[in-house]
PDB file of C-alpha atoms in Angstrom:
ATOM      1  CA  GLU A   1     -10.422   5.609   5.931  1.00 74.00           C
ATOM      2  CA  PRO A   2     -12.119   3.120   3.630  1.00 77.00           C
ATOM      3  CA  GLU A   3     -12.861  -0.255   5.198  1.00 91.00           C
ATOM      4  CA  VAL A   4     -14.447  -3.605   4.460  1.00 95.00           C
ATOM      5  CA  THR A   5     -17.716  -4.028   6.334  1.00 95.00           C
ATOM      6  CA  GLN A   6     -19.431  -7.294   7.131  1.00 97.00           C
ATOM      7  CA  THR A   7     -22.953  -8.017   8.378  1.00 96.00           C
ATOM      8  CA  PRO A   8     -24.090  -9.469  10.645  1.00 96.00           C
ATOM      9  CA  SER A   9     -21.339  -9.525  13.221  1.00 95.00           C
ATOM     10  CA  HIS A  10     -22.835 -12.631  14.767  1.00 96.00           C
ATOM     11  CA  GLN A  11     -25.315 -15.127  13.335  1.00 97.00           C
ATOM     12  CA  VAL A  12     -26.787 -18.145  15.058  1.00 97.00           C
ATOM     13  CA  THR A  13     -28.514 -20.677  12.879  1.00 97.00           C
ATOM     14  CA  GLN A  14     -29.951 -24.193  13.155  1.00 97.00           C
ATOM     15  CA  MET A  15     -28.198 -27.000  11.437  1.00 97.00           C
ATOM     16  CA  GLY A  16     -29.578 -27.494   7.931  1.00 97.00           C
ATOM     17  CA  GLN A  17     -30.622 -23.916   7.515  1.00 97.00           C
ATOM     18  CA  GLU A  18     -29.242 -21.612   4.791  1.00 97.00           C
ATOM     19  CA  VAL A  19     -27.273 -18.575   5.787  1.00 98.00           C
ATOM     20  CA  ILE A  20     -26.040 -15.601   3.766  1.00 97.00           C
ATOM     21  CA  LEU A  21     -23.040 -13.600   5.026  1.00 98.00           C
ATOM     22  CA  ARG A  22     -22.752 -10.127   3.557  1.00 97.00           C
ATOM     23  CA  CYS A  23     -19.770  -8.004   2.794  1.00 97.00           C
ATOM     24  CA  VAL A  24     -19.191  -4.588   1.362  1.00 97.00           C
ATOM     25  CA  PRO A  25     -15.629  -4.419   0.036  1.00 95.00           C
ATOM     26  CA  ILE A  26     -13.688  -1.214  -0.397  1.00 93.00           C
ATOM     27  CA  SER A  27     -15.282   0.581  -3.337  1.00 90.00           C
ATOM     28  CA  ASN A  28     -12.461   0.661  -5.840  1.00 88.00           C
ATOM     29  CA  HIS A  29     -11.108  -2.784  -5.058  1.00 91.00           C
ATOM     30  CA  LEU A  30     -11.227  -5.495  -7.721  1.00 90.00           C
ATOM     31  CA  TYR A  31     -10.458  -8.721  -5.915  1.00 91.00           C
ATOM     32  CA  PHE A  32     -12.598 -10.259  -3.234  1.00 94.00           C
ATOM     33  CA  TYR A  33     -12.088 -13.099  -0.899  1.00 95.00           C
ATOM     34  CA  TRP A  34     -13.669 -15.173   1.849  1.00 97.00           C
ATOM     35  CA  TYR A  35     -11.672 -16.804   4.553  1.00 97.00           C
ATOM     36  CA  ARG A  36     -12.811 -18.648   7.629  1.00 97.00           C
ATOM     37  CA  GLN A  37     -11.259 -19.182  11.013  1.00 96.00           C
ATOM     38  CA  ILE A  38     -12.501 -22.012  13.237  1.00 95.00           C
ATOM     39  CA  LEU A  39     -12.176 -20.906  16.853  1.00 91.00           C
ATOM     40  CA  GLY A  40      -8.543 -20.988  17.959  1.00 86.00           C
ATOM     41  CA  GLN A  41      -7.232 -22.142  14.635  1.00 90.00           C
ATOM     42  CA  LYS A  42      -5.541 -20.513  11.628  1.00 91.00           C
ATOM     43  CA  VAL A  43      -7.259 -18.451   8.999  1.00 95.00           C
ATOM     44  CA  GLU A  44      -8.112 -20.573   5.938  1.00 96.00           C
ATOM     45  CA  PHE A  45      -8.806 -19.495   2.379  1.00 95.00           C
ATOM     46  CA  LEU A  46     -12.176 -20.367   0.955  1.00 97.00           C
ATOM     47  CA  VAL A  47     -12.634 -18.542  -2.312  1.00 96.00           C
ATOM     48  CA  SER A  48     -11.463 -15.610  -4.361  1.00 93.00           C
ATOM     49  CA  PHE A  49     -13.539 -13.621  -6.859  1.00 93.00           C
ATOM     50  CA  TYR A  50     -12.578 -11.402  -9.756  1.00 90.00           C
ATOM     51  CA  ASN A  51     -14.303 -10.026 -12.763  1.00 87.00           C
ATOM     52  CA  ASN A  52     -17.619 -11.445 -11.618  1.00 89.00           C
ATOM     53  CA  GLU A  53     -16.466 -14.994 -11.342  1.00 91.00           C
ATOM     54  CA  ILE A  54     -14.649 -17.314  -8.971  1.00 93.00           C
ATOM     55  CA  SER A  55     -10.957 -17.102  -9.508  1.00 90.00           C
ATOM     56  CA  GLU A  56      -9.869 -19.854  -7.118  1.00 90.00           C
ATOM     57  CA  LYS A  57     -11.385 -21.996  -4.422  1.00 93.00           C
ATOM     58  CA  SER A  58     -10.112 -24.313  -1.794  1.00 93.00           C
ATOM     59  CA  GLU A  59     -11.173 -27.802  -1.080  1.00 93.00           C
ATOM     60  CA  ILE A  60     -13.224 -26.457   1.800  1.00 94.00           C
ATOM     61  CA  PHE A  61     -15.420 -24.548  -0.652  1.00 96.00           C
ATOM     62  CA  ASP A  62     -17.636 -27.453  -1.658  1.00 93.00           C
ATOM     63  CA  ASP A  63     -21.087 -27.489  -3.241  1.00 94.00           C
ATOM     64  CA  GLN A  64     -22.826 -26.156  -0.197  1.00 96.00           C
ATOM     65  CA  PHE A  65     -21.005 -22.870  -0.572  1.00 97.00           C
ATOM     66  CA  SER A  66     -21.580 -20.156  -3.199  1.00 97.00           C
ATOM     67  CA  VAL A  67     -20.575 -16.565  -3.696  1.00 97.00           C
ATOM     68  CA  GLU A  68     -22.245 -13.774  -5.510  1.00 94.00           C
ATOM     69  CA  ARG A  69     -21.754 -10.123  -6.278  1.00 92.00           C
ATOM     70  CA  PRO A  70     -25.376  -9.167  -6.884  1.00 85.00           C
ATOM     71  CA  ASP A  71     -24.762  -5.482  -7.399  1.00 86.00           C
ATOM     72  CA  GLY A  72     -21.836  -3.034  -7.552  1.00 77.00           C
ATOM     73  CA  SER A  73     -21.172  -3.082  -3.809  1.00 86.00           C
ATOM     74  CA  ASN A  74     -22.104  -6.299  -2.042  1.00 93.00           C
ATOM     75  CA  PHE A  75     -20.266  -9.595  -1.988  1.00 96.00           C
ATOM     76  CA  THR A  76     -22.072 -12.492  -0.350  1.00 97.00           C
ATOM     77  CA  LEU A  77     -21.232 -15.957   0.866  1.00 98.00           C
ATOM     78  CA  LYS A  78     -24.109 -18.436   1.005  1.00 98.00           C
ATOM     79  CA  ILE A  79     -23.998 -21.671   2.900  1.00 97.00           C
ATOM     80  CA  ARG A  80     -26.930 -23.807   1.737  1.00 95.00           C
ATOM     81  CA  SER A  81     -27.370 -26.374   4.441  1.00 94.00           C
ATOM     82  CA  THR A  82     -25.268 -25.530   7.467  1.00 97.00           C
ATOM     83  CA  LYS A  83     -23.467 -28.172   9.485  1.00 96.00           C
ATOM     84  CA  LEU A  84     -22.138 -27.954  13.021  1.00 97.00           C
ATOM     85  CA  GLU A  85     -18.608 -27.813  11.636  1.00 96.00           C
ATOM     86  CA  ASP A  86     -19.409 -24.661   9.670  1.00 97.00           C
ATOM     87  CA  SER A  87     -19.283 -22.784  12.919  1.00 97.00           C
ATOM     88  CA  ALA A  88     -16.454 -20.303  12.514  1.00 97.00           C
ATOM     89  CA  MET A  89     -15.520 -16.718  12.048  1.00 97.00           C
ATOM     90  CA  TYR A  90     -15.900 -15.740   8.396  1.00 98.00           C
ATOM     91  CA  PHE A  91     -13.782 -12.952   7.031  1.00 97.00           C
ATOM     92  CA  CYS A  92     -14.346 -11.075   3.849  1.00 97.00           C
ATOM     93  CA  ALA A  93     -11.320  -9.328   2.289  1.00 95.00           C
ATOM     94  CA  SER A  94     -10.683  -7.121  -0.669  1.00 93.00           C
ATOM     95  CA  ARG A  95      -7.651  -5.976  -2.602  1.00 90.00           C
ATOM     96  CA  LEU A  96      -7.169  -3.088  -4.985  1.00 87.00           C
ATOM     97  CA  ASP A  97      -5.070  -5.024  -7.432  1.00 78.00           C
ATOM     98  CA  SER A  98      -3.535  -8.526  -7.603  1.00 64.00           C
ATOM     99  CA  LEU A  99      -0.039  -7.089  -7.931  1.00 66.00           C
ATOM    100  CA  ASN A 100       1.898  -6.199  -4.787  1.00 64.00           C
ATOM    101  CA  THR A 101      -1.007  -4.965  -2.658  1.00 77.00           C
ATOM    102  CA  GLU A 102      -2.314  -6.135   0.625  1.00 84.00           C
ATOM    103  CA  ALA A 103      -5.706  -7.516   1.427  1.00 88.00           C
ATOM    104  CA  PHE A 104      -7.918  -5.546   3.808  1.00 92.00           C
ATOM    105  CA  PHE A 105     -10.155  -7.603   5.986  1.00 94.00           C
ATOM    106  CA  GLY A 106     -13.579  -6.935   7.450  1.00 95.00           C
ATOM    107  CA  GLN A 107     -14.248  -7.373  11.135  1.00 94.00           C
ATOM    108  CA  GLY A 108     -15.700 -10.839  10.541  1.00 96.00           C
ATOM    109  CA  THR A 109     -18.977 -12.600  11.007  1.00 97.00           C
ATOM    110  CA  ARG A 110     -19.164 -15.210  13.778  1.00 97.00           C
ATOM    111  CA  LEU A 111     -21.380 -17.996  12.608  1.00 98.00           C
ATOM    112  CA  THR A 112     -22.697 -20.430  15.215  1.00 98.00           C
ATOM    113  CA  VAL A 113     -24.561 -23.477  13.996  1.00 97.00           C
ATOM    114  CA  VAL A 114     -26.623 -25.216  16.657  1.00 97.00           C
TER     115      VAL A 114
ATOM    116  CA  ALA B   1       2.489 -25.946  -2.403  1.00 76.00           C
ATOM    117  CA  GLN B   2       3.146 -23.076  -0.019  1.00 86.00           C
ATOM    118  CA  LYS B   3       3.314 -23.310   3.733  1.00 94.00           C
ATOM    119  CA  VAL B   4       3.826 -20.895   6.660  1.00 97.00           C
ATOM    120  CA  THR B   5       5.036 -22.140  10.009  1.00 97.00           C
ATOM    121  CA  GLN B   6       4.851 -20.153  13.229  1.00 97.00           C
ATOM    122  CA  ALA B   7       6.402 -22.489  15.737  1.00 97.00           C
ATOM    123  CA  GLN B   8       5.645 -20.323  18.732  1.00 97.00           C
ATOM    124  CA  THR B   9       2.087 -20.985  19.793  1.00 96.00           C
ATOM    125  CA  GLU B  10       2.120 -18.625  22.765  1.00 97.00           C
ATOM    126  CA  ILE B  11       4.531 -16.053  24.139  1.00 97.00           C
ATOM    127  CA  SER B  12       4.228 -14.106  27.354  1.00 97.00           C
ATOM    128  CA  VAL B  13       6.433 -11.159  28.172  1.00 97.00           C
ATOM    129  CA  VAL B  14       6.387  -8.370  30.696  1.00 97.00           C
ATOM    130  CA  GLU B  15       5.746  -4.856  29.477  1.00 97.00           C
ATOM    131  CA  LYS B  16       8.721  -3.029  28.077  1.00 97.00           C
ATOM    132  CA  GLU B  17      10.448  -6.247  27.078  1.00 97.00           C
ATOM    133  CA  ASP B  18      11.386  -6.855  23.467  1.00 97.00           C
ATOM    134  CA  VAL B  19       9.790  -9.877  21.734  1.00 97.00           C
ATOM    135  CA  THR B  20      10.425 -11.618  18.431  1.00 97.00           C
ATOM    136  CA  LEU B  21       7.827 -13.637  16.621  1.00 98.00           C
ATOM    137  CA  ASP B  22       9.215 -16.207  14.247  1.00 97.00           C
ATOM    138  CA  CYS B  23       7.905 -17.089  10.798  1.00 98.00           C
ATOM    139  CA  VAL B  24       9.276 -19.642   8.394  1.00 98.00           C
ATOM    140  CA  TYR B  25       7.780 -20.157   4.971  1.00 97.00           C
ATOM    141  CA  GLU B  26       8.004 -22.617   2.073  1.00 95.00           C
ATOM    142  CA  THR B  27       7.231 -21.830  -1.532  1.00 92.00           C
ATOM    143  CA  ARG B  28       8.290 -22.967  -4.970  1.00 88.00           C
ATOM    144  CA  ASP B  29       7.931 -19.520  -6.426  1.00 86.00           C
ATOM    145  CA  THR B  30      10.908 -17.236  -6.818  1.00 85.00           C
ATOM    146  CA  THR B  31       8.621 -14.160  -6.504  1.00 86.00           C
ATOM    147  CA  TYR B  32       6.235 -14.006  -3.567  1.00 89.00           C
ATOM    148  CA  TYR B  33       4.934 -11.696  -0.848  1.00 89.00           C
ATOM    149  CA  LEU B  34       4.991 -11.955   2.856  1.00 92.00           C
ATOM    150  CA  PHE B  35       2.647 -10.322   5.336  1.00 93.00           C
ATOM    151  CA  TRP B  36       2.039  -9.901   9.010  1.00 95.00           C
ATOM    152  CA  TYR B  37      -1.461  -9.403  10.370  1.00 95.00           C
ATOM    153  CA  LYS B  38      -2.526  -8.702  13.943  1.00 96.00           C
ATOM    154  CA  GLN B  39      -5.731 -10.112  15.440  1.00 95.00           C
ATOM    155  CA  PRO B  40      -6.589  -8.342  18.716  1.00 94.00           C
ATOM    156  CA  PRO B  41      -9.136  -9.790  21.136  1.00 91.00           C
ATOM    157  CA  SER B  42     -11.939  -8.043  19.298  1.00 89.00           C
ATOM    158  CA  GLY B  43     -11.279 -10.474  16.404  1.00 89.00           C
ATOM    159  CA  GLU B  44     -10.579  -8.336  13.358  1.00 90.00           C
ATOM    160  CA  LEU B  45      -7.497  -8.847  11.210  1.00 93.00           C
ATOM    161  CA  VAL B  46      -5.310  -5.817  11.010  1.00 92.00           C
ATOM    162  CA  PHE B  47      -2.691  -5.477   8.266  1.00 91.00           C
ATOM    163  CA  LEU B  48       0.775  -4.635   9.577  1.00 92.00           C
ATOM    164  CA  ILE B  49       3.279  -5.056   6.756  1.00 90.00           C
ATOM    165  CA  ARG B  50       3.815  -6.475   3.229  1.00 87.00           C
ATOM    166  CA  ARG B  51       7.213  -7.533   1.876  1.00 88.00           C
ATOM    167  CA  ASN B  52       8.302  -8.539  -1.607  1.00 86.00           C
ATOM    168  CA  SER B  53      10.606 -11.500  -2.031  1.00 88.00           C
ATOM    169  CA  PHE B  54      13.094  -9.470  -4.065  1.00 85.00           C
ATOM    170  CA  ASP B  55      13.458  -6.811  -1.338  1.00 82.00           C
ATOM    171  CA  GLU B  56      15.397  -8.117   1.624  1.00 80.00           C
ATOM    172  CA  GLN B  57      15.940  -4.752   3.259  1.00 79.00           C
ATOM    173  CA  ASN B  58      14.730  -4.910   6.853  1.00 81.00           C
ATOM    174  CA  GLU B  59      12.089  -2.452   7.920  1.00 82.00           C
ATOM    175  CA  ILE B  60      11.354  -0.517  11.055  1.00 84.00           C
ATOM    176  CA  SER B  61       8.173   1.223  11.862  1.00 85.00           C
ATOM    177  CA  GLY B  62       8.083   2.741  15.269  1.00 91.00           C
ATOM    178  CA  ARG B  63       8.361  -0.097  17.784  1.00 93.00           C
ATOM    179  CA  TYR B  64       7.888  -2.712  15.059  1.00 93.00           C
ATOM    180  CA  SER B  65      10.672  -4.151  12.944  1.00 92.00           C
ATOM    181  CA  TRP B  66      10.832  -6.986  10.455  1.00 92.00           C
ATOM    182  CA  ASN B  67      13.803  -9.156   9.497  1.00 93.00           C
ATOM    183  CA  PHE B  68      13.453 -10.864   6.158  1.00 93.00           C
ATOM    184  CA  GLN B  69      16.092 -13.456   5.371  1.00 93.00           C
ATOM    185  CA  LYS B  70      15.584 -15.257   2.125  1.00 91.00           C
ATOM    186  CA  SER B  71      18.484 -17.630   2.791  1.00 92.00           C
ATOM    187  CA  THR B  72      16.652 -19.147   5.759  1.00 94.00           C
ATOM    188  CA  SER B  73      13.103 -18.503   4.427  1.00 95.00           C
ATOM    189  CA  SER B  74      12.268 -16.490   7.511  1.00 96.00           C
ATOM    190  CA  PHE B  75      10.306 -13.305   8.061  1.00 95.00           C
ATOM    191  CA  ASN B  76      10.551 -12.494  11.752  1.00 96.00           C
ATOM    192  CA  PHE B  77       8.736  -9.714  13.524  1.00 95.00           C
ATOM    193  CA  THR B  78      10.154  -7.888  16.549  1.00 95.00           C
ATOM    194  CA  ILE B  79       8.186  -5.626  18.884  1.00 96.00           C
ATOM    195  CA  THR B  80      10.428  -3.340  20.888  1.00 96.00           C
ATOM    196  CA  ALA B  81       9.368  -2.149  24.365  1.00 97.00           C
ATOM    197  CA  SER B  82       6.216  -4.116  24.303  1.00 97.00           C
ATOM    198  CA  GLN B  83       2.988  -2.701  25.666  1.00 97.00           C
ATOM    199  CA  VAL B  84      -0.162  -4.320  27.006  1.00 96.00           C
ATOM    200  CA  VAL B  85      -2.033  -3.187  23.936  1.00 96.00           C
ATOM    201  CA  ASP B  86       0.251  -5.333  21.758  1.00 97.00           C
ATOM    202  CA  SER B  87      -1.457  -8.435  23.244  1.00 97.00           C
ATOM    203  CA  ALA B  88      -2.977 -10.206  20.291  1.00 97.00           C
ATOM    204  CA  VAL B  89      -2.577 -13.111  17.948  1.00 96.00           C
ATOM    205  CA  TYR B  90      -0.092 -12.367  15.184  1.00 97.00           C
ATOM    206  CA  PHE B  91      -0.295 -14.119  11.878  1.00 97.00           C
ATOM    207  CA  CYS B  92       2.339 -14.386   9.255  1.00 97.00           C
ATOM    208  CA  ALA B  93       1.055 -15.044   5.722  1.00 95.00           C
ATOM    209  CA  LEU B  94       2.406 -15.770   2.234  1.00 93.00           C
ATOM    210  CA  SER B  95       1.065 -15.039  -1.241  1.00 89.00           C
ATOM    211  CA  GLU B  96       2.723 -16.501  -4.271  1.00 82.00           C
ATOM    212  CA  ALA B  97       3.572 -14.645  -7.452  1.00 68.00           C
ATOM    213  CA  GLU B  98       0.626 -12.989  -9.021  1.00 63.00           C
ATOM    214  CA  MET B  99      -0.445 -12.089 -12.483  1.00 61.00           C
ATOM    215  CA  ARG B 100      -2.893  -9.374 -13.176  1.00 57.00           C
ATOM    216  CA  GLY B 101      -6.277 -11.040 -13.138  1.00 58.00           C
ATOM    217  CA  SER B 102      -5.189 -13.846 -10.835  1.00 65.00           C
ATOM    218  CA  ALA B 103      -6.501 -13.287  -7.366  1.00 66.00           C
ATOM    219  CA  ARG B 104      -3.844 -15.248  -5.409  1.00 79.00           C
ATOM    220  CA  GLN B 105      -4.876 -15.893  -1.933  1.00 86.00           C
ATOM    221  CA  LEU B 106      -2.992 -15.698   1.365  1.00 91.00           C
ATOM    222  CA  THR B 107      -1.727 -18.785   3.141  1.00 93.00           C
ATOM    223  CA  PHE B 108      -1.633 -18.089   6.869  1.00 96.00           C
ATOM    224  CA  GLY B 109       0.486 -19.537   9.593  1.00 97.00           C
ATOM    225  CA  SER B 110      -1.199 -20.843  12.682  1.00 96.00           C
ATOM    226  CA  GLY B 111      -0.537 -17.672  14.581  1.00 96.00           C
ATOM    227  CA  THR B 112       1.324 -16.699  17.801  1.00 97.00           C
ATOM    228  CA  GLN B 113      -0.644 -15.550  20.801  1.00 97.00           C
ATOM    229  CA  LEU B 114       1.329 -12.727  22.397  1.00 98.00           C
ATOM    230  CA  THR B 115       0.432 -11.714  25.887  1.00 97.00           C
ATOM    231  CA  VAL B 116       2.033  -8.655  27.359  1.00 97.00           C
ATOM    232  CA  LEU B 117       1.750  -8.481  31.122  1.00 97.00           C
ATOM    233  CA  PRO B 118       1.740  -5.191  32.972  1.00 95.00           C
TER     234      PRO B 118
END
């Protein structure tokens, strides 16, 4: 069964460093998302991506964040200068279509900023 | 703005008991979609069900059933004869009406931690 894959599963980084979280969405899906979940809290939307550009972004997604689809398969989230409060589980998701379909999530990347 | 409320933070039941997880939502749209996701201890988010706002028929899938009531803006989830493997955090989520080309995101509730004791 097709699935969304994320790498790495766990990343530890020092405050101020740049990190790139990687995702391979399901191959025929057109819509891509990043969500984050601070430990013990709800899942929060960060950004959506369609047709090679950002479709929507939340207020969390400030200038330190960026997304890219550098080739036909990868979808990356970059955090330029990490802060302690960026520590969270980051989920990538993809959807086949925007109409009446569900989002499939990857297994997540746990980012720990020290 | 849309909002999803899961008032039950934690529920504990003994195996084989039935349990209902509540979900109440707010939206200004007349067309929207409701979802339930399961997050087991391993951390991934597993899709369980999607429901359209114009389809209020309840659904049963094995031990799972969902009760969608538009009049009370609720989309409750019942597990019958619970098992230890059902222990997880369950999230209800809402997505407002979409147009092709508009990647509308999910708004999640805060989740309900279900613990099924042997």
